[in-house]
XYZ file of C-alpha atoms in Angstrom:
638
model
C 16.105 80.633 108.878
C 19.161 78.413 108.071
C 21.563 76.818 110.231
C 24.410 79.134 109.479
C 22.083 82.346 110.673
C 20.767 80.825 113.702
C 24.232 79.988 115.018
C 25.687 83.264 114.836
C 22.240 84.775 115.950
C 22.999 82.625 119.529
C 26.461 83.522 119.276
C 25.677 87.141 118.813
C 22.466 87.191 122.113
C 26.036 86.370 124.494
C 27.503 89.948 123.522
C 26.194 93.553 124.037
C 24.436 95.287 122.609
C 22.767 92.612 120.720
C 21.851 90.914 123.815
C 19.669 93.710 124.011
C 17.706 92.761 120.594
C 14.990 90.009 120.386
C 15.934 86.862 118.522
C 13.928 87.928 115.713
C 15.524 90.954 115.154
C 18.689 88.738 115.592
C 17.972 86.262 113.307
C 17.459 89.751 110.724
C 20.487 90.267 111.220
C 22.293 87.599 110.987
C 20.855 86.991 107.069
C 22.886 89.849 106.566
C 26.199 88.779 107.767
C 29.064 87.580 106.106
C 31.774 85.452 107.569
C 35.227 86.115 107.074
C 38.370 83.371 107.336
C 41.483 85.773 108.900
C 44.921 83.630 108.629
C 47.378 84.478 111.128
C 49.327 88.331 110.258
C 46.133 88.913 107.525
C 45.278 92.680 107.739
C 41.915 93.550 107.501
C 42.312 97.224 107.136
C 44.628 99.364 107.911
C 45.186 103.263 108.881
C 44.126 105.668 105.788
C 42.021 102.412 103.879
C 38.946 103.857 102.908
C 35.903 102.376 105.251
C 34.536 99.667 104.798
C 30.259 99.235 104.353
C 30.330 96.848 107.804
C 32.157 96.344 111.382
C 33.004 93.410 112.765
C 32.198 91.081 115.575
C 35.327 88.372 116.344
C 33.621 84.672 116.203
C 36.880 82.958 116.877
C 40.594 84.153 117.748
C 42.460 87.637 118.123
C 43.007 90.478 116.149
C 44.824 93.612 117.024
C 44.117 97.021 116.582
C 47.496 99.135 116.133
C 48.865 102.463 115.259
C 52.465 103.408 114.496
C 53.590 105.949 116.662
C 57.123 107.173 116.385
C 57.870 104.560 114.147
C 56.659 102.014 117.023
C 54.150 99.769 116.227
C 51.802 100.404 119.551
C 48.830 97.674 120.347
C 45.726 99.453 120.924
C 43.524 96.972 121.786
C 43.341 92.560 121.778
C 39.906 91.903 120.517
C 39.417 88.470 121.436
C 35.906 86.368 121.171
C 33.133 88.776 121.252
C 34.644 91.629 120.799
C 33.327 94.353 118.461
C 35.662 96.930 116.223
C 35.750 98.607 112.797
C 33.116 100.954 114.634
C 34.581 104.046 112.658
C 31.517 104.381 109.802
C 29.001 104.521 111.698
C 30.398 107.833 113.001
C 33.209 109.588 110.346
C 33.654 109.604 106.730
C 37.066 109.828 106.667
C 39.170 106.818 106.695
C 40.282 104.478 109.429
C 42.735 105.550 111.872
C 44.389 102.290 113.238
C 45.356 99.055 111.709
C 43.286 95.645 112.369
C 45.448 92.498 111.711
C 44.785 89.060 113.128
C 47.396 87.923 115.539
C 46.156 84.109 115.467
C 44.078 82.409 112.698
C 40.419 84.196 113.384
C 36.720 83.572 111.728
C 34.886 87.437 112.164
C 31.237 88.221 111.638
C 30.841 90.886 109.411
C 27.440 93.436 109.735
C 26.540 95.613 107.213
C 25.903 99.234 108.796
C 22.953 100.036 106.644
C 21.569 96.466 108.384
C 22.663 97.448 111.960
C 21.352 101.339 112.260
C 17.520 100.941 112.633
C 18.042 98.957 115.928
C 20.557 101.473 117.115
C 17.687 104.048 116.694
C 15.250 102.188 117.685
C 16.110 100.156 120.489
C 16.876 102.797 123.857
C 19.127 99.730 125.346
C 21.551 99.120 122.299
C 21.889 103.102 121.807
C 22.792 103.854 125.596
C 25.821 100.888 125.341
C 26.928 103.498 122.255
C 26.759 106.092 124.184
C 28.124 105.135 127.274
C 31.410 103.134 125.653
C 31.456 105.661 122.686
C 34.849 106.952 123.661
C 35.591 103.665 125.608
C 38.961 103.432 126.530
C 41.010 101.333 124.696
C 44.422 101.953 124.891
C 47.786 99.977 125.734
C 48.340 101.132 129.506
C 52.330 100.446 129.680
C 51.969 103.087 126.496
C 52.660 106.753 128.324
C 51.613 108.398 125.230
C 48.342 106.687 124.647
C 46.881 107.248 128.306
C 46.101 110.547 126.818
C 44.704 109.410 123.721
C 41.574 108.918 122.062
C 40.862 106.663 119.043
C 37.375 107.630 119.176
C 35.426 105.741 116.160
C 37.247 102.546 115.763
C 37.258 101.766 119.537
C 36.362 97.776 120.543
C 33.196 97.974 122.563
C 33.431 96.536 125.861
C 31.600 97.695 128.938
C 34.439 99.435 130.708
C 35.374 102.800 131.815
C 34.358 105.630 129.809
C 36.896 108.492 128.832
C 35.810 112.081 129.369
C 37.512 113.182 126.159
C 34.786 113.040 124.178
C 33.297 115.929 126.221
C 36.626 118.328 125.510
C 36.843 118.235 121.935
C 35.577 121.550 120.426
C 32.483 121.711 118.551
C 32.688 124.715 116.093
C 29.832 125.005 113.561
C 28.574 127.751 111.043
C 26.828 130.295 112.988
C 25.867 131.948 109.926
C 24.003 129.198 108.219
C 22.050 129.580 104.939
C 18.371 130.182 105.471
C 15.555 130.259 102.624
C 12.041 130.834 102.469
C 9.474 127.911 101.212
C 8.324 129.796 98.476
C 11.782 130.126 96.883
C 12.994 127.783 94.424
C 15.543 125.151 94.103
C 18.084 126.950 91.739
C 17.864 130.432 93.923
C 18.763 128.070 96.815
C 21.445 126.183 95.085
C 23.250 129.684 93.926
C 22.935 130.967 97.338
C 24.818 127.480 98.669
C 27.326 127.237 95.719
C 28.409 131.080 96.160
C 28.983 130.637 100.248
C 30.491 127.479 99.865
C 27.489 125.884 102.534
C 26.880 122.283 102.183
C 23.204 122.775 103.318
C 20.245 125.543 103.693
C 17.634 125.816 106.242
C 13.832 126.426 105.534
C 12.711 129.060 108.006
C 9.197 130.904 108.697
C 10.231 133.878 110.982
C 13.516 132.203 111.788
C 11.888 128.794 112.680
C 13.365 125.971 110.459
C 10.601 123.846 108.813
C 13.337 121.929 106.675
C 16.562 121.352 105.211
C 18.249 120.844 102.073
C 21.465 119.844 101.978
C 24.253 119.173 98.711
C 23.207 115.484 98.820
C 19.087 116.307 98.413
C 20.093 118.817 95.296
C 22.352 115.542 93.810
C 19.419 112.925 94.369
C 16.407 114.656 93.382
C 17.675 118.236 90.657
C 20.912 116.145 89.496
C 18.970 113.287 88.860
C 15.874 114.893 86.999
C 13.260 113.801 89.823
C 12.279 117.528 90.216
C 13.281 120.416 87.756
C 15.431 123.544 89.141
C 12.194 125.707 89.122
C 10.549 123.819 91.608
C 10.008 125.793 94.948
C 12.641 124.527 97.742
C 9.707 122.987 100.275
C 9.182 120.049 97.915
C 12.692 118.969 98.307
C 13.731 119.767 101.640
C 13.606 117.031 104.412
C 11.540 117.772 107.472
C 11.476 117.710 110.445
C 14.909 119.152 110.885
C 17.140 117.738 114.089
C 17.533 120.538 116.536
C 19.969 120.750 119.308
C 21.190 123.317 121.747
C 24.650 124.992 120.818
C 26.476 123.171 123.743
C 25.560 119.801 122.273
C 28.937 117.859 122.654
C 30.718 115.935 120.390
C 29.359 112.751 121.567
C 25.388 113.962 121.717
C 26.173 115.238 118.251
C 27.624 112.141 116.543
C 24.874 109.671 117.846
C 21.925 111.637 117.060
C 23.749 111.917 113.653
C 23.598 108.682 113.806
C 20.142 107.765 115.513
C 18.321 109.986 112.802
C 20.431 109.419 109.903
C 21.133 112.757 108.642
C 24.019 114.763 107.975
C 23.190 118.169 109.955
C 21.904 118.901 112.842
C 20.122 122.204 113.711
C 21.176 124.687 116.253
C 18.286 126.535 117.697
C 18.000 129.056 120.452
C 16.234 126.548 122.944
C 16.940 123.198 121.289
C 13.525 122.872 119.764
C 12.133 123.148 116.093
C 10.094 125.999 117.585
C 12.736 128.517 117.973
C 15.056 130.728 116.065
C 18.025 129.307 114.368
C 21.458 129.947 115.323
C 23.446 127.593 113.362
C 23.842 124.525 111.265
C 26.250 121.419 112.626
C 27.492 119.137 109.693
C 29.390 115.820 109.775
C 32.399 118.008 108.594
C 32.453 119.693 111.655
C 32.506 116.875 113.788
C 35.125 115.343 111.183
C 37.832 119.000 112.623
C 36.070 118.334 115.970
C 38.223 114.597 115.920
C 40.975 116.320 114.765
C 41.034 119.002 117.718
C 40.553 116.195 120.945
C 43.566 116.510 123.331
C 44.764 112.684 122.352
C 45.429 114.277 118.856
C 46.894 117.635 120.114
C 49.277 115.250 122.078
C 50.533 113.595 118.974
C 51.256 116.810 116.872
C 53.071 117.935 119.620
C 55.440 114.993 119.192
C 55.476 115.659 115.291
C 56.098 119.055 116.250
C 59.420 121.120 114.575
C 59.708 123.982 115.666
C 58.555 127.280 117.992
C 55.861 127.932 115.531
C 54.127 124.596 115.381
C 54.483 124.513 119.469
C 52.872 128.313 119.655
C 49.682 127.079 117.472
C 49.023 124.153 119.394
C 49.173 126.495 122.602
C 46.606 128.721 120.825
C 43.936 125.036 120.183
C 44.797 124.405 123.925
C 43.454 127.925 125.670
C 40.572 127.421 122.700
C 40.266 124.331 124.499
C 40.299 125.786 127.592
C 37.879 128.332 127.148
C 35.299 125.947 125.117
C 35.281 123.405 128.378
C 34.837 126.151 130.753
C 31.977 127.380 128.781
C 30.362 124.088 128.582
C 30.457 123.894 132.671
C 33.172 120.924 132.336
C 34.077 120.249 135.585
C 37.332 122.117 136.167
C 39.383 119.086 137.684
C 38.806 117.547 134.100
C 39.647 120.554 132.200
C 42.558 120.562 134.662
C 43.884 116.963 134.306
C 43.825 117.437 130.117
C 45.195 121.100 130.214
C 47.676 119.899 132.482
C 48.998 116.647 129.893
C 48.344 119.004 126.482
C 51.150 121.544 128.511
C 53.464 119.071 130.178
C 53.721 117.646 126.090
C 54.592 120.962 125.130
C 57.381 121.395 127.693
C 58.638 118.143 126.755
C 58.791 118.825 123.303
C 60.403 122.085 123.948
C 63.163 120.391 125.943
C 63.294 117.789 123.014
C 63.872 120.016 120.130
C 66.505 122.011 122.034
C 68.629 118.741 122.784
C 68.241 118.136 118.773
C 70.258 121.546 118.322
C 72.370 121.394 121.579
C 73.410 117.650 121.225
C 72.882 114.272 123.358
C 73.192 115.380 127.364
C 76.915 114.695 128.930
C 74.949 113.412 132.094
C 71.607 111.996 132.936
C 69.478 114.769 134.180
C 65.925 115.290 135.769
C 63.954 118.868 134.311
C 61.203 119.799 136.985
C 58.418 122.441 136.520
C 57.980 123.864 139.528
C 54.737 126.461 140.981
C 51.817 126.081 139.147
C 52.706 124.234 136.447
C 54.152 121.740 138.967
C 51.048 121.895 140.855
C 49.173 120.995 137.357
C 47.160 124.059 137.745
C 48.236 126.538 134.976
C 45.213 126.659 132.902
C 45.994 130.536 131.298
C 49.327 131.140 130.067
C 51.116 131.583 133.187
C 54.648 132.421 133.412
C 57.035 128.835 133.632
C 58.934 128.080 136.698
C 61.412 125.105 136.270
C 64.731 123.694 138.096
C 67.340 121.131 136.120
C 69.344 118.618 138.036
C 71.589 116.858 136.394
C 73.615 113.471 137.894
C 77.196 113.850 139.895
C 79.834 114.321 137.877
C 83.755 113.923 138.708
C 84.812 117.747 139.372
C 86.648 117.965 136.334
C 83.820 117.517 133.994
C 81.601 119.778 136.507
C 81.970 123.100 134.965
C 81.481 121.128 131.112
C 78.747 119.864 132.168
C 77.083 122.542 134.295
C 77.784 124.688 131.091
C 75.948 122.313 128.558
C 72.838 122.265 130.707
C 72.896 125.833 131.146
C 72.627 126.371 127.563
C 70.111 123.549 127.037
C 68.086 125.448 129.769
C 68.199 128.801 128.235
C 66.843 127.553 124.687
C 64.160 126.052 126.237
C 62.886 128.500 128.356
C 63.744 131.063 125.622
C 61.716 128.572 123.187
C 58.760 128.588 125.715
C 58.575 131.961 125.941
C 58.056 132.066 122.139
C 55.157 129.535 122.494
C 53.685 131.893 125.046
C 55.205 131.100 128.792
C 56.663 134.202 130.052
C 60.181 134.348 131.686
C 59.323 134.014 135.547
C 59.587 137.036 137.041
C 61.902 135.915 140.190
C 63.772 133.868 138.074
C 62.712 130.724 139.266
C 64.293 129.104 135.866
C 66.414 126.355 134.969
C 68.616 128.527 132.735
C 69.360 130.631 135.970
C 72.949 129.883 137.090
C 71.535 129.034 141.049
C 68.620 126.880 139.518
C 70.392 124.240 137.208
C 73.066 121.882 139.497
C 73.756 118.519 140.543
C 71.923 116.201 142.047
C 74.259 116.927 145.187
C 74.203 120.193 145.202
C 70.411 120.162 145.238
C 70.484 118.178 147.955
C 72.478 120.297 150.047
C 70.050 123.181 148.644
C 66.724 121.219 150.116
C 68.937 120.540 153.110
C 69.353 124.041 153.911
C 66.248 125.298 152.863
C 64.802 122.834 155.415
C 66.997 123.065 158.220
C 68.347 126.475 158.676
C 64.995 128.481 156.849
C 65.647 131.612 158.457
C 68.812 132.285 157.679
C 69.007 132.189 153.968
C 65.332 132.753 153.498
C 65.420 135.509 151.061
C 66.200 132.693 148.235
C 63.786 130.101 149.532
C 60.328 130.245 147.922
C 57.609 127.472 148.993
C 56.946 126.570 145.363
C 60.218 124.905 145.293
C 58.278 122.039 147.312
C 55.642 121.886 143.985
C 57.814 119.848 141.496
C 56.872 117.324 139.126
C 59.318 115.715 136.453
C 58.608 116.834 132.631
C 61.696 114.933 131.091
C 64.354 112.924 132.088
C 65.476 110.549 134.992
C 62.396 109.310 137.544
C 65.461 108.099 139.926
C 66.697 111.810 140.416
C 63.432 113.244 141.076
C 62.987 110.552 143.707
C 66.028 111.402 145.352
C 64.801 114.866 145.866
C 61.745 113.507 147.557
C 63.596 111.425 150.180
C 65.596 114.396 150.926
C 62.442 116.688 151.284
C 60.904 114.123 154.226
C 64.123 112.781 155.851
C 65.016 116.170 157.105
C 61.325 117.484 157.586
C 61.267 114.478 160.560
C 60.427 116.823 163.687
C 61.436 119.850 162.158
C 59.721 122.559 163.860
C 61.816 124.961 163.051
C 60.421 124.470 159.046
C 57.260 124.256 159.724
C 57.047 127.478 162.094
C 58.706 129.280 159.208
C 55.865 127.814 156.521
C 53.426 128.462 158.692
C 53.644 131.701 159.121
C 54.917 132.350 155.551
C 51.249 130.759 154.961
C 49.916 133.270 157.549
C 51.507 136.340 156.408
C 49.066 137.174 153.207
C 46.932 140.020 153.208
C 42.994 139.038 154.098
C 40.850 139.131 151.157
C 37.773 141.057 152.914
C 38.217 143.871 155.212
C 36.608 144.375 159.100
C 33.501 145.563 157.293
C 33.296 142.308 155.116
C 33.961 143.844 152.143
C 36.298 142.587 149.017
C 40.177 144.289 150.356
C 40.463 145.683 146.586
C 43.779 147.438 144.903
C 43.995 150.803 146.825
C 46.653 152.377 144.147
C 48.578 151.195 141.276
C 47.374 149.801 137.471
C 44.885 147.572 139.370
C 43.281 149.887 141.495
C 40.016 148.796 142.452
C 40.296 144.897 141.371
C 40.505 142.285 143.586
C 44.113 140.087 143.259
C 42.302 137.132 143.609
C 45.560 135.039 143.194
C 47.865 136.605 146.124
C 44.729 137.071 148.666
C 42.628 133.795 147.734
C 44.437 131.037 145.562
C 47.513 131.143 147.790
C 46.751 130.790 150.641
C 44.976 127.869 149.894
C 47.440 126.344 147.992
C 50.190 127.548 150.774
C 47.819 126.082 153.355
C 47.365 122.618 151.718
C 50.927 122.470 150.627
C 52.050 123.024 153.979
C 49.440 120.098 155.482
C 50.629 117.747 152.468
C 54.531 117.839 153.585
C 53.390 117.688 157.427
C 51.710 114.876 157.021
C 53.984 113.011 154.521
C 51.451 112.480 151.946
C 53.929 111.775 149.173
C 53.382 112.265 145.265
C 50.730 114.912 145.649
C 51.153 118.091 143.939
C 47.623 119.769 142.816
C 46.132 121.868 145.662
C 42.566 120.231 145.546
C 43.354 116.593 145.283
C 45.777 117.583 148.190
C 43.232 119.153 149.970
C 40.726 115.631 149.048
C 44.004 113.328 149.982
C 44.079 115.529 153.666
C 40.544 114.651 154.420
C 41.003 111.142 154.121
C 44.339 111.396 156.304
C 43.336 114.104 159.108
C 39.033 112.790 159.050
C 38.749 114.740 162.241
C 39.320 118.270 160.400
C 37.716 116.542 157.103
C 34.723 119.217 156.825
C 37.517 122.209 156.534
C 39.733 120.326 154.318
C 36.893 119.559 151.987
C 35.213 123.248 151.960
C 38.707 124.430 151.017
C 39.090 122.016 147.826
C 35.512 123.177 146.512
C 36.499 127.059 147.326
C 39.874 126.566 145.122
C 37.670 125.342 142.723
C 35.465 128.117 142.469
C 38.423 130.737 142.744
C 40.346 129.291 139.608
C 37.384 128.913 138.106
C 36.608 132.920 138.177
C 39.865 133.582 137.988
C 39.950 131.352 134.587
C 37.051 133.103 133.355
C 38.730 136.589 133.909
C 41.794 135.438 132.665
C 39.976 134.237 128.993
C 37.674 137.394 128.694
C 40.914 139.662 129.138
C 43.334 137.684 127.709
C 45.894 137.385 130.364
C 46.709 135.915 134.116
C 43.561 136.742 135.708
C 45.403 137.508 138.723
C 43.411 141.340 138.877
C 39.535 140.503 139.113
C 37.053 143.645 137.743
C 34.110 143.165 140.664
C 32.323 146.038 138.817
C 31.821 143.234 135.639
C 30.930 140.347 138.146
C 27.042 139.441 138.419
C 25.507 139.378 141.793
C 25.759 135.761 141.913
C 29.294 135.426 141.080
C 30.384 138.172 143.774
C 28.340 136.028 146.320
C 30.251 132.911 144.913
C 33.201 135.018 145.327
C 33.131 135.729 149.097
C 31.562 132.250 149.881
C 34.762 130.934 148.777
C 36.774 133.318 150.536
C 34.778 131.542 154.115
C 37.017 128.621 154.626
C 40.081 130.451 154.806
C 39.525 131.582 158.174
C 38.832 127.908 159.395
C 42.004 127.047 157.396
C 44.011 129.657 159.300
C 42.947 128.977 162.876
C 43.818 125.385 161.837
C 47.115 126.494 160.851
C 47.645 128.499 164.054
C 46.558 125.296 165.770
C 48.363 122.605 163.910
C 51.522 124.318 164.124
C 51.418 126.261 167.796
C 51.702 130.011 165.929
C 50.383 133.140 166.943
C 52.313 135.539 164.757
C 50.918 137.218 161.754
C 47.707 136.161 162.628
């Protein structure tokens, strides 16, 4: 071996995954590899360049990886020594998605792919690194935007912390796939694919596949005159064909793309070439699958112009939704990314109305409030918002309290065109009581907190779920200190939350069963929302502000935060945060299969094992009360 190859073969055993290679197989590879001279500002590639037949390992200096993002350039990633990019052809066709460009004068190591794939089949070690930093995160941190973003195939491979949004992005395939038998030839075949428009048949016996043929086998053996158009479609096909089960994620589907080096992948009913086939997944799919992960649902948000574009992007997000649930994603994950995909929306929403209403007369803070405050609104929900804008002189008060009021009402308006109904109680920033200064919210918390009895009727508990979707971090802030100055020793607010908390209907009756609708549309159902969900999330809410735990909105990382601060009532606090997960999670599922809230649960359509999930949940709400009762001294409503 020459000098050249054996130095970058020891430079190369320092990094993984070659470290996980033998010097041999090394030293194969480093024949292979050419060595490029980067001067400083040199691009390598940039976003749409067709890819390149290698990826590159940095020898010497820094290059950048970058994407423009509202006409910002935005650093990805500093690849320094020993860091690995240009990652993007070993798993898409399509072209790259970011820009490389070295920052300082740089020497890179470039591997061919076709070199490189046998040891990532081969060797367990080097494919498990791929696996477990395939959707590595590599974003700029100080970057809001990209926290929720995911530049999945061009990533730099480091051993860091790996992002779950490879496991959200929706993997739709043909269900319907072509299937032939072995006897029939290779021009039947061909007409069957050309007339469906299928880049690929299956060869079945009973519905077990014993091949495939795809678009590319018909070009390299028919086009090419190795086999004539009469010859039967089992001398052509490939075999064995790579099955999978029809959950396979994204990031299962890509690498075993990859690991076998084929095109399609197999979707049988068990996962094995011995059963029926269900479907056919092709690098095309995974190609839309890219093109549907939350990081890129966040960006056409941004690009979005109008109600329409908003309203489709609403529809990927419940498909989303529905596909993670499906998958058993945990539901604090599905949560978290639901929770970004809407809080984008809202923005833009707010955005596009300030484009027709003008530039604001006054700093101003928008809140959601309720569930989508509490980053819990997984079904399309109705919105709940407030708007407080800064102090004004009194002159300008009624201008300015006007502007906002209009601003409000074409954003809520605009929402409710995406698919957020109008809050039923009103609990919206375009309502007159709803949209004030920063004072005059003050004084509102102030009142709310001190005197709660006497102007309860307008006082609702969600007001105390708020988290800022535009505007000024400062005002929100303010709000906060308000909230826990004047909740010091306030009895008289927490008797009144308490037994607000207290007052709900119980969800079983004497007799243990399920306290159903007795009348009405919903007679019969269960409101799993009014009788389970809230008081939970009244319970916890209630705990959070009594115990000052600050910043904390979503009901079971407040119930997770409690345990930590109260350990000695940990075990209730804990069995509460798993029962809210289980009760969003039915209600979720009701909500999808009947296309609405959820709120009315059909117990006739539950399975055995989901009513007995439903009533285990329902358990810790009577520890949660008599630790209410307690906490708090109160004996009414109980």
């Amino acid at each position: 071996m020459n000098t050249i190859a054996n130095n970058i073969a020891d430079f190369l055993k320092e990094y993984a995954p070659f470290k996980y290679l033998s010097f041999d197989e090394l030293a194969a590879i480093a024949t292979n590899i050419r060595v490029l001279n980067l001067e400083v500002n040199k691009t390598l590639f940039k976003v749409d360049d067709p890819l390149h037949d290698v990826f590159y390992i940095v020898a010497s200096g820094l290059v950048n990886l970058t994407v423009i993002v509202d006409a910002e350039e935005n650093i990805l990633n500093k690849c320094h020594e020993g860091g690995i990019f240009g990652l993007r052809p070993f798993f898409a066709k399509n072209n790259y998605t970011m820009t490389a460009k070295a920052r300082e004068e740089s020497i890179l190591y470039a591997i061919p792919i076709v070199v490189f794939r046998p040891f990532v089949a081969n060797n367990t070690d080097v494919l498990n690194f791929l696996l477990e930093n395939f959707a590595v995160n590599t974003r700029n941190s100080k970057d809001k935007e990209s926290l929720h973003n995911n530049q999945i195939s061009d990533s730099v491979f480091y051993t860091g912390q790996t992002s779950e949004m490879q496991y959200f992005q929706t993997l739709s395939y043909n269900n319907n796939p072509i299937t032939v038998s072995h006897s029939d030839t290779v021009q039947e075949t061909a007409q069957l694919m050309a007339e469906s428009k299928n880049t690929c048949a299956v060869i079945c016996s009973n519905k077990i596949p014993l091949g495939i043929v795809t678009d590319s086998d018909m070009s390299s053996k028919i086009a090419t005159g190795r086999f004539p158009v009469t010859t039967t479609i089992d001398k052509i096909m490939v075999y064995p064909v790579i099955t999978v089960l029809e959950n396979v994620s994204l990031a299962e589907a890509q690498l075993l793309m990859l690991k076998n080096n084929v095109s399609h992948l197999c979707v049988t009913q068990d996962g094995s070439d011995k059963s029926a086939v269900k479907g056919v997944i092709s690098e095309h799919d995974l190609v839309v699958a890219q093109a549907n992960n939350p990081g890129v649902l966040v960006k056409e948000i941004k690009r979005a112009h109008d109600v329409n574009d908003l309203k489709q992007i609403r529809f990927r997000l419940a498909d989303l939704v529905q596909n993670s649930i499906q998958k058993n994603i945990p539901l604090t994950h599905v949560n978290n990314i639901a929770s970004e995909i809407t809080f984008a929306l809202l923005k833009r929403a707010i955005e596009l109305s300030i484009l027709e209403w003008g530039s604001p007369p006054a700093r101003f803070a928008w809140l959601s409030i309720g569930s989508q405050g509490r980053k819990e609104q997984l079904l399309p929900t109705d919105q709940d918002s407030i708007l407080i804008f800064e102090d004004v002189t009194p002159e300008k008060y009624r201008e300015v309290k006007d502007y906002f009021l209009n601003l409000a009402s074409k954003t809520t308006d605009l929402l409710e065109g995406v698919g957020y109904e109008a809050c039923p109680n009103g609990h919206m920033a375009k309502n007159i009581l709803w949209c004030k200064s920063l004072t005059d919210w003050m004084k509102q918390y102030n009142n709310w907190i001190n005197t709660p009895g006497e102007h309860s009727g307008d006082l609702s508990s969600i007001f105390f779920d708020y988290e800022l979707v535009y505007g000024e971090q400062k005002i929100e802030d303010a709000i906060s200190s308000t909230v826990f100055q004047n909740m010091e020793n306030n009895t008289l607010f927490f008797d009144f939350l308490g037994n607000d908390a207290l007052r709900k209907n119980s969800p079983l009756t004497f007799f243990k069963n399920f306290n159903v609708e007795e009348e009405g549309p919903h007679k019969d159902k269960f409101d799993i929302k009014t009788k389970a969900l809230m008081p939970l999330i009244d319970g916890a809410r209630l705990f959070t502000l009594s115990f000052k735990v600050k910043g904390i909105n979503n009901t079971y990382i407040r119930f997770k935060q409690l345990a930590m601060v109260d350990p000695k009532h940990a075990e209730t606090y804990l069995e509460c945060a798993e029962a809210f997960l289980v009760l969003s999670k039915i209600r979720t599922l009701e909500g999808i299969k009947n296309d609405n809230s959820g709120q009315f649960v059909n117990l006739e359509e539950l399975s055995k094992i989901d009513r007995d999930k439903l009533k285990n949940a329902l358990a810790p709400m009577r520890k949660l009360e008599d630790l209410i009762k307690d906490k708090f001294q109160l004996t009414h409503f109980s």
